[in-house]
CSV table of N, CA, C and O in Angstrom, one decimal:
chain,number,residue,atom,x,y,z
A,219,MET,N,109.0,-133.3,-80.8
A,219,MET,CA,110.1,-134.2,-80.8
A,219,MET,C,111.2,-133.8,-81.8
A,219,MET,O,110.9,-133.3,-82.9
A,220,ALA,N,112.4,-134.0,-81.5
A,220,ALA,CA,113.5,-133.6,-82.4
A,220,ALA,C,113.5,-134.5,-83.6
A,220,ALA,O,113.2,-135.7,-83.6
A,221,SER,N,113.9,-133.9,-84.7
A,221,SER,CA,114.0,-134.7,-85.9
A,221,SER,C,115.4,-135.1,-86.1
A,221,SER,O,116.3,-134.8,-85.3
A,222,GLY,N,115.7,-135.8,-87.2
A,222,GLY,CA,117.0,-136.3,-87.5
A,222,GLY,C,117.1,-137.8,-87.1
A,222,GLY,O,116.1,-138.5,-86.7
A,223,ARG,N,118.3,-138.3,-87.3
A,223,ARG,CA,118.5,-139.8,-87.1
A,223,ARG,C,118.3,-140.2,-85.7
A,223,ARG,O,117.7,-141.3,-85.4
A,224,SER,N,118.7,-139.4,-84.7
A,224,SER,CA,118.5,-139.9,-83.3
A,224,SER,C,117.1,-139.7,-82.7
A,224,SER,O,116.8,-140.3,-81.7
A,225,ARG,N,116.3,-138.9,-83.4
A,225,ARG,CA,114.9,-138.6,-83.0
A,225,ARG,C,114.8,-138.3,-81.5
A,225,ARG,O,113.9,-138.8,-80.8
A,226,GLY,N,115.7,-137.5,-81.0
A,226,GLY,CA,115.6,-137.0,-79.6
A,226,GLY,C,116.1,-138.0,-78.6
A,226,GLY,O,116.0,-137.9,-77.4
A,227,ARG,N,116.8,-139.0,-79.1
A,227,ARG,CA,117.5,-140.0,-78.2
A,227,ARG,C,118.9,-139.7,-77.9
A,227,ARG,O,119.6,-139.3,-78.9
A,228,TYR,N,119.4,-139.8,-76.7
A,228,TYR,CA,120.7,-139.5,-76.3
A,228,TYR,C,121.3,-140.5,-75.4
A,228,TYR,O,120.5,-141.3,-74.8
A,229,LEU,N,122.6,-140.6,-75.3
A,229,LEU,CA,123.3,-141.5,-74.5
A,229,LEU,C,123.6,-140.8,-73.2
A,229,LEU,O,124.4,-139.8,-73.2
A,230,CYS,N,123.1,-141.2,-72.1
A,230,CYS,CA,123.4,-140.5,-70.8
A,230,CYS,C,124.8,-140.7,-70.4
A,230,CYS,O,125.3,-141.8,-70.3
A,231,PRO,N,125.6,-139.6,-70.2
A,231,PRO,CA,127.0,-139.8,-69.9
A,231,PRO,C,127.3,-140.4,-68.5
A,231,PRO,O,128.4,-140.8,-68.3
A,232,ILE,N,126.3,-140.4,-67.7
A,232,ILE,CA,126.5,-140.9,-66.3
A,232,ILE,C,126.3,-142.4,-66.2
A,232,ILE,O,127.2,-143.1,-65.7
A,233,ASP,N,125.2,-142.9,-66.8
A,233,ASP,CA,125.0,-144.4,-66.7
A,233,ASP,C,125.1,-145.1,-68.0
A,233,ASP,O,125.1,-146.3,-68.0
A,234,GLY,N,125.2,-144.4,-69.1
A,234,GLY,CA,125.4,-145.0,-70.4
A,234,GLY,C,124.1,-145.5,-71.0
A,234,GLY,O,124.2,-146.2,-72.1
A,235,TYR,N,123.0,-145.3,-70.5
A,235,TYR,CA,121.7,-145.7,-71.0
A,235,TYR,C,121.2,-144.7,-72.1
A,235,TYR,O,121.4,-143.5,-71.9
A,236,VAL,N,120.4,-145.2,-73.0
A,236,VAL,CA,119.8,-144.3,-74.0
A,236,VAL,C,118.6,-143.7,-73.3
A,236,VAL,O,117.8,-144.4,-72.7
A,237,VAL,N,118.5,-142.4,-73.5
A,237,VAL,CA,117.3,-141.7,-72.9
A,237,VAL,C,116.7,-140.8,-74.0
A,237,VAL,O,117.3,-140.5,-75.0
A,238,THR,N,115.4,-140.6,-73.9
A,238,THR,CA,114.7,-139.8,-74.8
A,238,THR,C,114.3,-138.4,-74.2
A,238,THR,O,113.7,-138.4,-73.1
A,239,LEU,N,114.8,-137.4,-74.8
A,239,LEU,CA,114.6,-136.0,-74.3
A,239,LEU,C,113.1,-135.8,-74.1
A,239,LEU,O,112.3,-136.0,-75.0
A,240,GLY,N,112.7,-135.3,-72.9
A,240,GLY,CA,111.3,-135.0,-72.7
A,240,GLY,C,110.5,-136.2,-72.1
A,240,GLY,O,109.4,-136.0,-71.6
A,241,GLN,N,111.1,-137.4,-72.2
A,241,GLN,CA,110.4,-138.6,-71.7
A,241,GLN,C,111.2,-139.2,-70.5
A,241,GLN,O,110.7,-139.3,-69.4
A,242,THR,N,112.4,-139.6,-70.8
A,242,THR,CA,113.3,-140.2,-69.8
A,242,THR,C,114.6,-139.4,-69.6
A,242,THR,O,115.4,-139.8,-68.9
A,243,GLY,N,114.7,-138.3,-70.3
A,243,GLY,CA,115.9,-137.5,-70.2
A,243,GLY,C,115.6,-136.0,-70.1
A,243,GLY,O,114.5,-135.6,-70.5
A,244,VAL,N,116.5,-135.3,-69.4
A,244,VAL,CA,116.3,-133.8,-69.2
A,244,VAL,C,117.6,-133.2,-69.7
A,244,VAL,O,118.7,-133.8,-69.7
A,245,ARG,N,117.5,-131.9,-70.1
A,245,ARG,CA,118.6,-131.1,-70.6
A,245,ARG,C,119.1,-130.2,-69.4
A,245,ARG,O,118.3,-129.5,-68.8
A,246,LEU,N,120.4,-130.2,-69.1
A,246,LEU,CA,120.9,-129.4,-68.1
A,246,LEU,C,120.8,-127.9,-68.5
A,246,LEU,O,121.1,-127.6,-69.6
A,247,ASP,N,120.4,-127.1,-67.6
A,247,ASP,CA,120.3,-125.6,-67.9
A,247,ASP,C,121.5,-124.8,-67.4
A,247,ASP,O,121.5,-123.6,-67.6
A,248,ARG,N,122.5,-125.5,-66.9
A,248,ARG,CA,123.7,-124.8,-66.5
A,248,ARG,C,124.8,-125.9,-66.4
A,248,ARG,O,124.5,-127.1,-66.2
A,249,PRO,N,126.1,-125.5,-66.4
A,249,PRO,CA,127.2,-126.5,-66.3
A,249,PRO,C,127.1,-127.1,-64.9
A,249,PRO,O,126.9,-126.4,-63.9
A,250,MET,N,127.3,-128.4,-64.8
A,250,MET,CA,127.2,-129.2,-63.6
A,250,MET,C,128.2,-130.3,-63.5
A,250,MET,O,128.7,-130.7,-64.6
A,251,ARG,N,128.6,-130.7,-62.3
A,251,ARG,CA,129.5,-131.8,-62.1
A,251,ARG,C,129.0,-132.7,-61.1
A,251,ARG,O,128.5,-132.3,-60.1
A,252,LEU,N,129.0,-134.0,-61.4
A,252,LEU,CA,128.6,-135.0,-60.4
A,252,LEU,C,129.7,-135.3,-59.4
A,252,LEU,O,130.8,-135.6,-59.8
A,253,VAL,N,129.4,-135.2,-58.1
A,253,VAL,CA,130.3,-135.4,-57.1
A,253,VAL,C,129.8,-136.3,-56.0
A,253,VAL,O,128.5,-136.5,-56.0
A,254,PHE,N,130.6,-136.8,-55.1
A,254,PHE,CA,130.2,-137.6,-54.0
A,254,PHE,C,130.2,-136.8,-52.7
A,254,PHE,O,131.2,-136.1,-52.5
A,255,ARG,N,129.1,-136.8,-52.0
A,255,ARG,CA,129.0,-136.1,-50.7
A,255,ARG,C,128.9,-137.1,-49.6
A,255,ARG,O,128.0,-138.0,-49.6
A,256,HIS,N,129.8,-137.1,-48.6
A,256,HIS,CA,129.7,-138.0,-47.5
A,256,HIS,C,128.8,-137.3,-46.5
A,256,HIS,O,128.6,-136.1,-46.5
A,257,GLY,N,128.2,-138.1,-45.6
A,257,GLY,CA,127.3,-137.6,-44.6
A,257,GLY,C,126.3,-138.7,-44.2
A,257,GLY,O,126.5,-139.9,-44.4
A,258,GLU,N,125.2,-138.2,-43.7
A,258,GLU,CA,124.1,-139.1,-43.2
A,258,GLU,C,123.2,-139.5,-44.4
A,258,GLU,O,122.8,-138.6,-45.2
A,259,PHE,N,122.8,-140.7,-44.4
A,259,PHE,CA,121.8,-141.2,-45.4
A,259,PHE,C,120.9,-142.1,-44.6
A,259,PHE,O,121.2,-143.2,-44.3
A,260,GLY,N,119.8,-141.5,-44.2
A,260,GLY,CA,118.9,-142.2,-43.3
A,260,GLY,C,119.5,-142.3,-41.9
A,260,GLY,O,120.0,-141.3,-41.3
A,261,ARG,N,119.7,-143.5,-41.4
A,261,ARG,CA,120.3,-143.8,-40.1
A,261,ARG,C,121.8,-144.1,-40.2
A,261,ARG,O,122.4,-144.2,-39.2
A,262,TRP,N,122.3,-144.1,-41.4
A,262,TRP,CA,123.7,-144.5,-41.6
A,262,TRP,C,124.6,-143.4,-41.9
A,262,TRP,O,124.2,-142.4,-42.6
A,263,GLN,N,125.8,-143.5,-41.5
A,263,GLN,CA,126.9,-142.5,-41.9
A,263,GLN,C,127.6,-143.0,-43.1
A,263,GLN,O,128.2,-144.1,-43.0
A,264,VAL,N,127.6,-142.3,-44.2
A,264,VAL,CA,128.2,-142.8,-45.4
A,264,VAL,C,129.5,-142.0,-45.6
A,264,VAL,O,129.5,-140.8,-45.7
A,265,THR,N,130.6,-142.7,-45.7
A,265,THR,CA,131.9,-142.1,-45.9
A,265,THR,C,132.6,-142.3,-47.2
A,265,THR,O,133.5,-141.6,-47.6
A,266,GLU,N,132.1,-143.3,-47.9
A,266,GLU,CA,132.6,-143.5,-49.3
A,266,GLU,C,131.5,-144.1,-50.2
A,266,GLU,O,130.6,-144.7,-49.7
A,267,PRO,N,131.6,-143.9,-51.5
A,267,PRO,CA,130.6,-144.3,-52.4
A,267,PRO,C,130.4,-145.8,-52.4
A,267,PRO,O,131.4,-146.6,-52.3
A,268,GLY,N,129.2,-146.3,-52.6
A,268,GLY,CA,128.9,-147.7,-52.8
A,268,GLY,C,129.3,-148.1,-54.2
A,268,GLY,O,129.8,-147.2,-55.0
A,269,ARG,N,129.1,-149.3,-54.6
A,269,ARG,CA,129.6,-149.8,-55.9
A,269,ARG,C,128.9,-149.1,-57.0
A,269,ARG,O,129.5,-148.6,-58.0
A,270,VAL,N,127.6,-148.9,-56.9
A,270,VAL,CA,126.8,-148.2,-58.0
A,270,VAL,C,127.3,-146.7,-58.1
A,270,VAL,O,127.5,-146.3,-59.2
A,271,ASP,N,127.3,-146.0,-57.0
A,271,ASP,CA,127.8,-144.6,-57.1
A,271,ASP,C,129.2,-144.5,-57.6
A,271,ASP,O,129.5,-143.6,-58.3
A,272,ALA,N,130.1,-145.4,-57.2
A,272,ALA,CA,131.5,-145.4,-57.6
A,272,ALA,C,131.5,-145.6,-59.1
A,272,ALA,O,132.3,-144.9,-59.8
A,273,GLU,N,130.7,-146.5,-59.7
A,273,GLU,CA,130.7,-146.6,-61.2
A,273,GLU,C,130.2,-145.4,-61.9
A,273,GLU,O,130.8,-145.0,-62.9
A,274,ARG,N,129.2,-144.7,-61.3
A,274,ARG,CA,128.7,-143.5,-62.0
A,274,ARG,C,129.8,-142.4,-61.9
A,274,ARG,O,130.0,-141.7,-62.9
A,275,LEU,N,130.4,-142.3,-60.7
A,275,LEU,CA,131.4,-141.2,-60.6
A,275,LEU,C,132.6,-141.5,-61.5
A,275,LEU,O,133.2,-140.6,-62.0
A,276,GLU,N,132.9,-142.7,-61.7
A,276,GLU,CA,134.1,-143.1,-62.5
A,276,GLU,C,133.8,-142.7,-64.0
A,276,GLU,O,134.7,-142.3,-64.7
A,277,ARG,N,132.6,-142.9,-64.4
A,277,ARG,CA,132.2,-142.6,-65.8
A,277,ARG,C,132.4,-141.1,-66.1
A,277,ARG,O,132.7,-140.7,-67.2
A,278,VAL,N,132.1,-140.3,-65.1
A,278,VAL,CA,132.2,-138.8,-65.4
A,278,VAL,C,133.3,-138.1,-64.5
A,278,VAL,O,133.2,-137.0,-64.2
A,279,ALA,N,134.3,-138.9,-64.2
A,279,ALA,CA,135.3,-138.4,-63.2
A,279,ALA,C,135.9,-137.1,-63.7
A,279,ALA,O,136.5,-137.0,-64.8
A,280,GLY,N,135.7,-136.0,-62.9
A,280,GLY,CA,136.3,-134.7,-63.2
A,280,GLY,C,135.7,-134.0,-64.3
A,280,GLY,O,136.1,-132.9,-64.6
A,281,ARG,N,134.7,-134.5,-65.0
A,281,ARG,CA,134.1,-133.8,-66.1
A,281,ARG,C,133.0,-132.9,-65.7
A,281,ARG,O,132.2,-133.2,-64.8
A,282,VAL,N,132.9,-131.8,-66.4
A,282,VAL,CA,131.8,-130.8,-66.2
A,282,VAL,C,130.9,-131.1,-67.4
A,282,VAL,O,131.3,-131.0,-68.5
A,283,LEU,N,129.6,-131.4,-67.0
A,283,LEU,CA,128.6,-131.6,-68.1
A,283,LEU,C,128.0,-130.2,-68.4
A,283,LEU,O,127.5,-129.6,-67.5
A,284,GLY,N,128.1,-129.8,-69.6
A,284,GLY,CA,127.8,-128.4,-69.9
A,284,GLY,C,126.3,-128.2,-70.1
A,284,GLY,O,125.5,-129.1,-70.2
A,285,THR,N,126.0,-126.9,-70.3
A,285,THR,CA,124.6,-126.5,-70.6
A,285,THR,C,124.1,-127.2,-71.8
A,285,THR,O,124.8,-127.2,-72.8
A,286,GLY,N,123.0,-127.8,-71.7
A,286,GLY,CA,122.4,-128.5,-72.9
A,286,GLY,C,122.7,-130.0,-72.9
A,286,GLY,O,122.1,-130.7,-73.7
A,287,CYS,N,123.6,-130.4,-72.0
A,287,CYS,CA,123.9,-131.9,-72.0
A,287,CYS,C,122.6,-132.6,-71.5
A,287,CYS,O,121.9,-132.2,-70.6
A,288,VAL,N,122.3,-133.7,-72.2
A,288,VAL,CA,121.1,-134.5,-71.8
A,288,VAL,C,121.5,-135.7,-71.0
A,288,VAL,O,122.4,-136.4,-71.3
A,289,VAL,N,120.8,-135.8,-69.8
A,289,VAL,CA,121.1,-136.8,-68.8
A,289,VAL,C,119.8,-137.5,-68.5
A,289,VAL,O,118.7,-137.0,-68.7
A,290,SER,N,119.8,-138.7,-67.9
A,290,SER,CA,118.6,-139.4,-67.5
A,290,SER,C,117.9,-138.6,-66.5
A,290,SER,O,118.5,-137.9,-65.6
A,291,ASP,N,116.5,-138.6,-66.5
A,291,ASP,CA,115.8,-137.8,-65.6
A,291,ASP,C,116.0,-138.3,-64.1
A,291,ASP,O,115.6,-137.5,-63.2
A,292,HIS,N,116.5,-139.4,-64.0
A,292,HIS,CA,116.9,-139.9,-62.6
A,292,HIS,C,117.9,-139.0,-62.0
A,292,HIS,O,118.0,-138.8,-60.8
A,293,TYR,N,118.8,-138.3,-62.8
A,293,TYR,CA,119.8,-137.4,-62.3
A,293,TYR,C,119.4,-135.9,-62.4
A,293,TYR,O,120.3,-135.1,-62.2
A,294,ASP,N,118.2,-135.7,-62.7
A,294,ASP,CA,117.7,-134.3,-62.8
A,294,ASP,C,118.0,-133.5,-61.6
A,294,ASP,O,117.5,-133.8,-60.5
A,295,PRO,N,118.9,-132.5,-61.6
A,295,PRO,CA,119.2,-131.7,-60.4
A,295,PRO,C,118.0,-131.0,-59.8
A,295,PRO,O,118.0,-130.7,-58.6
A,296,ASP,N,116.9,-130.8,-60.6
A,296,ASP,CA,115.8,-130.1,-60.1
A,296,ASP,C,114.6,-131.0,-59.7
A,296,ASP,O,113.5,-130.5,-59.5
A,297,ARG,N,114.8,-132.3,-59.8
A,297,ARG,CA,113.8,-133.3,-59.5
A,297,ARG,C,113.3,-133.2,-58.1
A,297,ARG,O,114.1,-133.0,-57.2
A,298,ASP,N,112.0,-133.4,-57.9
A,298,ASP,CA,111.4,-133.5,-56.6
A,298,ASP,C,111.9,-134.8,-55.9
A,298,ASP,O,111.9,-135.8,-56.5
A,299,ARG,N,112.4,-134.7,-54.7
A,299,ARG,CA,112.9,-135.8,-53.9
A,299,ARG,C,111.9,-136.2,-52.9
A,299,ARG,O,111.1,-135.4,-52.4
A,300,PRO,N,111.9,-137.5,-52.5
A,300,PRO,CA,111.1,-138.0,-51.5
A,300,PRO,C,111.3,-137.2,-50.2
A,300,PRO,O,112.4,-136.7,-49.9
A,301,ALA,N,110.3,-137.1,-49.4
A,301,ALA,CA,110.4,-136.3,-48.1
A,301,ALA,C,111.5,-136.8,-47.2
A,301,ALA,O,112.1,-136.0,-46.5
A,302,GLY,N,111.7,-138.1,-47.2
A,302,GLY,CA,112.7,-138.6,-46.3
A,302,GLY,C,114.2,-138.5,-46.8
A,302,GLY,O,115.1,-138.8,-46.1
A,303,TRP,N,114.3,-138.0,-48.0
A,303,TRP,CA,115.7,-137.9,-48.6
A,303,TRP,C,116.3,-136.6,-48.3
A,303,TRP,O,115.7,-135.5,-48.6
A,304,ASP,N,117.4,-136.6,-47.5
A,304,ASP,CA,117.9,-135.4,-47.0
A,304,ASP,C,119.0,-134.8,-48.0
A,304,ASP,O,119.4,-133.7,-47.8
A,305,GLY,N,119.5,-135.5,-48.9
A,305,GLY,CA,120.4,-135.0,-49.9
A,305,GLY,C,121.8,-134.8,-49.4
A,305,GLY,O,122.6,-134.1,-50.0
A,306,ARG,N,122.1,-135.3,-48.2
A,306,ARG,CA,123.4,-135.0,-47.6
A,306,ARG,C,124.5,-136.1,-47.9
A,306,ARG,O,125.6,-135.9,-47.6
A,307,ALA,N,124.1,-137.2,-48.5
A,307,ALA,CA,125.1,-138.2,-48.9
A,307,ALA,C,124.8,-138.8,-50.2
A,307,ALA,O,123.6,-138.9,-50.6
A,308,GLY,N,125.8,-139.3,-50.9
A,308,GLY,CA,125.7,-140.0,-52.1
A,308,GLY,C,126.0,-139.1,-53.3
A,308,GLY,O,126.6,-138.1,-53.1
A,309,CYS,N,125.7,-139.6,-54.5
A,309,CYS,CA,126.0,-138.8,-55.7
A,309,CYS,C,125.1,-137.5,-55.7
A,309,CYS,O,123.9,-137.6,-55.5
A,310,SER,N,125.7,-136.4,-55.9
A,310,SER,CA,125.0,-135.2,-55.9
A,310,SER,C,125.6,-134.2,-57.0
A,310,SER,O,126.7,-134.5,-57.4
A,311,TRP,N,124.9,-133.2,-57.3
A,311,TRP,CA,125.4,-132.2,-58.3
A,311,TRP,C,126.1,-131.1,-57.6
A,311,TRP,O,125.8,-130.7,-56.5
A,312,SER,N,127.1,-130.6,-58.3
A,312,SER,CA,127.9,-129.4,-57.8
A,312,SER,C,128.0,-128.5,-59.0
A,312,SER,O,128.2,-128.9,-60.2
A,313,THR,N,128.0,-127.2,-58.8
A,313,THR,CA,128.2,-126.2,-59.8
A,313,THR,C,129.7,-125.9,-59.8
A,313,THR,O,130.2,-125.6,-58.8
A,314,PRO,N,130.3,-126.1,-61.0
A,314,PRO,CA,131.8,-125.8,-61.0
A,314,PRO,C,132.1,-124.4,-60.9
A,314,PRO,O,131.3,-123.5,-61.2
A,315,THR,N,133.3,-124.1,-60.4
A,315,THR,CA,133.7,-122.7,-60.2
A,315,THR,C,133.9,-122.1,-61.6
A,315,THR,O,134.2,-122.9,-62.6
A,316,PRO,N,133.9,-120.8,-61.7
A,316,PRO,CA,134.2,-120.2,-63.0
A,316,PRO,C,135.6,-120.6,-63.6
A,316,PRO,O,135.7,-120.8,-64.8
A,317,ARG,N,136.5,-120.8,-62.7
A,317,ARG,CA,137.9,-121.2,-63.2
A,317,ARG,C,137.8,-122.6,-63.8
A,317,ARG,O,138.4,-122.8,-64.8
A,318,GLU,N,137.1,-123.5,-63.1
A,318,GLU,CA,137.0,-124.9,-63.7
A,318,GLU,C,136.3,-124.9,-65.0
A,318,GLU,O,136.6,-125.6,-65.9
A,319,THR,N,135.2,-124.0,-65.1
A,319,THR,CA,134.5,-123.9,-66.3
A,319,THR,C,135.3,-123.4,-67.5
A,319,THR,O,135.3,-124.0,-68.5
A,320,ARG,N,136.1,-122.3,-67.2
A,320,ARG,CA,136.9,-121.8,-68.3
A,320,ARG,C,138.0,-122.8,-68.7
A,320,ARG,O,138.3,-122.9,-69.8
A,321,ARG,N,138.6,-123.5,-67.7
A,321,ARG,CA,139.7,-124.4,-68.0
A,321,ARG,C,139.2,-125.5,-68.9
A,321,ARG,O,139.9,-126.0,-69.7
A,322,LEU,N,137.9,-125.9,-68.7
A,322,LEU,CA,137.4,-127.0,-69.6
A,322,LEU,C,136.7,-126.5,-70.8
A,322,LEU,O,136.2,-127.3,-71.6
A,323,GLY,N,136.8,-125.2,-71.1
A,323,GLY,CA,136.3,-124.6,-72.3
A,323,GLY,C,134.8,-124.3,-72.4
A,323,GLY,O,134.3,-124.1,-73.4
A,324,TRP,N,134.1,-124.3,-71.2
A,324,TRP,CA,132.7,-124.0,-71.2
A,324,TRP,C,132.5,-122.5,-71.0
A,324,TRP,O,133.2,-121.9,-70.2
A,325,SER,N,131.5,-121.9,-71.5
A,325,SER,CA,131.2,-120.5,-71.3
A,325,SER,C,130.1,-120.4,-70.3
A,325,SER,O,129.1,-121.2,-70.3
A,326,THR,N,130.2,-119.5,-69.3
A,326,THR,CA,129.2,-119.4,-68.2
A,326,THR,C,128.2,-118.2,-68.6
A,326,THR,O,127.3,-118.0,-67.9
A,327,SER,N,128.5,-117.6,-69.7
A,327,SER,CA,127.7,-116.4,-70.1
A,327,SER,C,126.5,-116.8,-70.9
A,327,SER,O,125.7,-115.9,-71.3
A,328,GLY,N,126.3,-118.0,-71.2
A,328,GLY,CA,125.1,-118.5,-72.0
A,328,GLY,C,125.4,-118.4,-73.4
A,328,GLY,O,125.0,-118.7,-74.3
């Protein structure tokens, strides 16, 4: 566990909840951006974000979350998803282009 005043606790930039690294939080291993993808979600066609997704997207609007950023494990890009979840609609991760990454001051070289 991390030492110091925060003791491994971080504020998730997506939902604003306190998470503990290794328990309820994960560290991103590459720069990522949260985006909305329209498409099918189960039997429904989703064309715009619902209230909860809209709030999440608004909190991180246009931001690239850099390597090492700690987010809730609910948003872990590598998390195993249920078999019925097709990942084609809703909040999803996108890898920013090198141009976006440079513009925002992040290094892609590690």
